Tab-separated table of C-alpha atoms in Angstrom:
chain	number	residue	atom	x	y	z
A	10	MET	CA	0.000	0.000	0.000
A	11	TYR	CA	2.828	2.369	0.851
A	12	THR	CA	4.496	1.788	-2.523
A	13	SER	CA	1.332	2.715	-4.415
A	14	MET	CA	1.003	5.947	-2.418
A	15	VAL	CA	4.640	6.861	-3.080
A	16	SER	CA	4.385	6.089	-6.795
A	17	ALA	CA	1.105	8.006	-7.073
A	18	GLY	CA	2.616	11.002	-5.284
A	19	PHE	CA	5.688	10.938	-7.485
A	20	SER	CA	3.521	10.630	-10.590
A	21	LEU	CA	1.335	13.505	-9.426
A	22	GLY	CA	4.445	15.653	-9.036
A	23	ILE	CA	5.560	14.827	-12.560
A	24	GLU	CA	2.099	15.545	-13.964
A	25	LEU	CA	1.957	18.891	-12.155
A	26	CYS	CA	5.391	19.828	-13.505
A	27	GLN	CA	4.273	18.907	-17.023
A	28	SER	CA	1.232	21.110	-16.627
A	29	LEU	CA	3.143	23.969	-15.011
A	30	PHE	CA	5.953	24.104	-17.593
A	31	TRP	CA	3.737	23.233	-20.598
A	32	LEU	CA	5.718	20.080	-21.338
A	33	GLY	CA	2.735	17.817	-21.794
A	34	THR	CA	-0.802	17.243	-20.697
A	35	PHE	CA	-2.107	16.463	-17.230
A	36	GLN	CA	-3.735	13.015	-17.299
A	37	LEU	CA	-5.296	11.327	-14.315
A	38	ALA	CA	-4.956	7.972	-16.075
A	39	ASP	CA	-1.154	8.235	-15.839
A	40	ILE	CA	-1.347	8.745	-12.081
A	41	PHE	CA	-3.756	5.821	-11.718
A	42	TYR	CA	-1.668	3.464	-13.854
A	43	ASN	CA	1.535	4.383	-12.042
A	44	ALA	CA	-0.147	3.797	-8.672
A	45	ILE	CA	-1.368	0.377	-9.834
A	46	GLY	CA	2.117	-0.421	-11.125
A	47	GLY	CA	3.630	0.584	-7.794
A	48	LEU	CA	1.137	-1.597	-5.952
A	49	MET	CA	1.894	-4.575	-8.198
A	50	GLY	CA	5.614	-4.072	-7.730
A	51	GLY	CA	5.191	-3.914	-3.966
A	52	VAL	CA	3.136	-7.111	-3.948
A	53	LEU	CA	5.687	-8.936	-6.108
A	54	TYR	CA	8.480	-7.757	-3.840
A	55	TYR	CA	6.585	-8.960	-0.763
A	56	ILE	CA	5.903	-12.368	-2.321
A	57	GLY	CA	9.529	-12.743	-3.389
A	58	ARG	CA	10.758	-11.798	0.048
A	59	GLN	CA	8.424	-14.286	1.715
A	60	LEU	CA	9.578	-17.060	-0.621
A	61	ARG	CA	13.218	-16.175	-0.018
A	62	ASN	CA	12.762	-16.190	3.764
A	63	LYS	CA	11.033	-19.578	3.633
A	64	GLY	CA	13.855	-20.961	1.531
A	65	LEU	CA	16.505	-19.726	3.974
A	66	LYS	CA	14.715	-21.297	6.949
A	67	ARG	CA	14.941	-24.739	5.337
A	68	LEU	CA	18.728	-24.576	5.264
């Protein structure tokens, strides 16, 4: 959950800079997709870490 909030905040900052400096268009879809991507990355990291920890306990 934290990773999606961080990625959404970072994406919002980029979108605001694009709008402020006329470098592109402000799109809410970009913020949403980046937040979903951050959430998916966080979940994959958590799963990988759990699998790694289980594997180390067997040794």
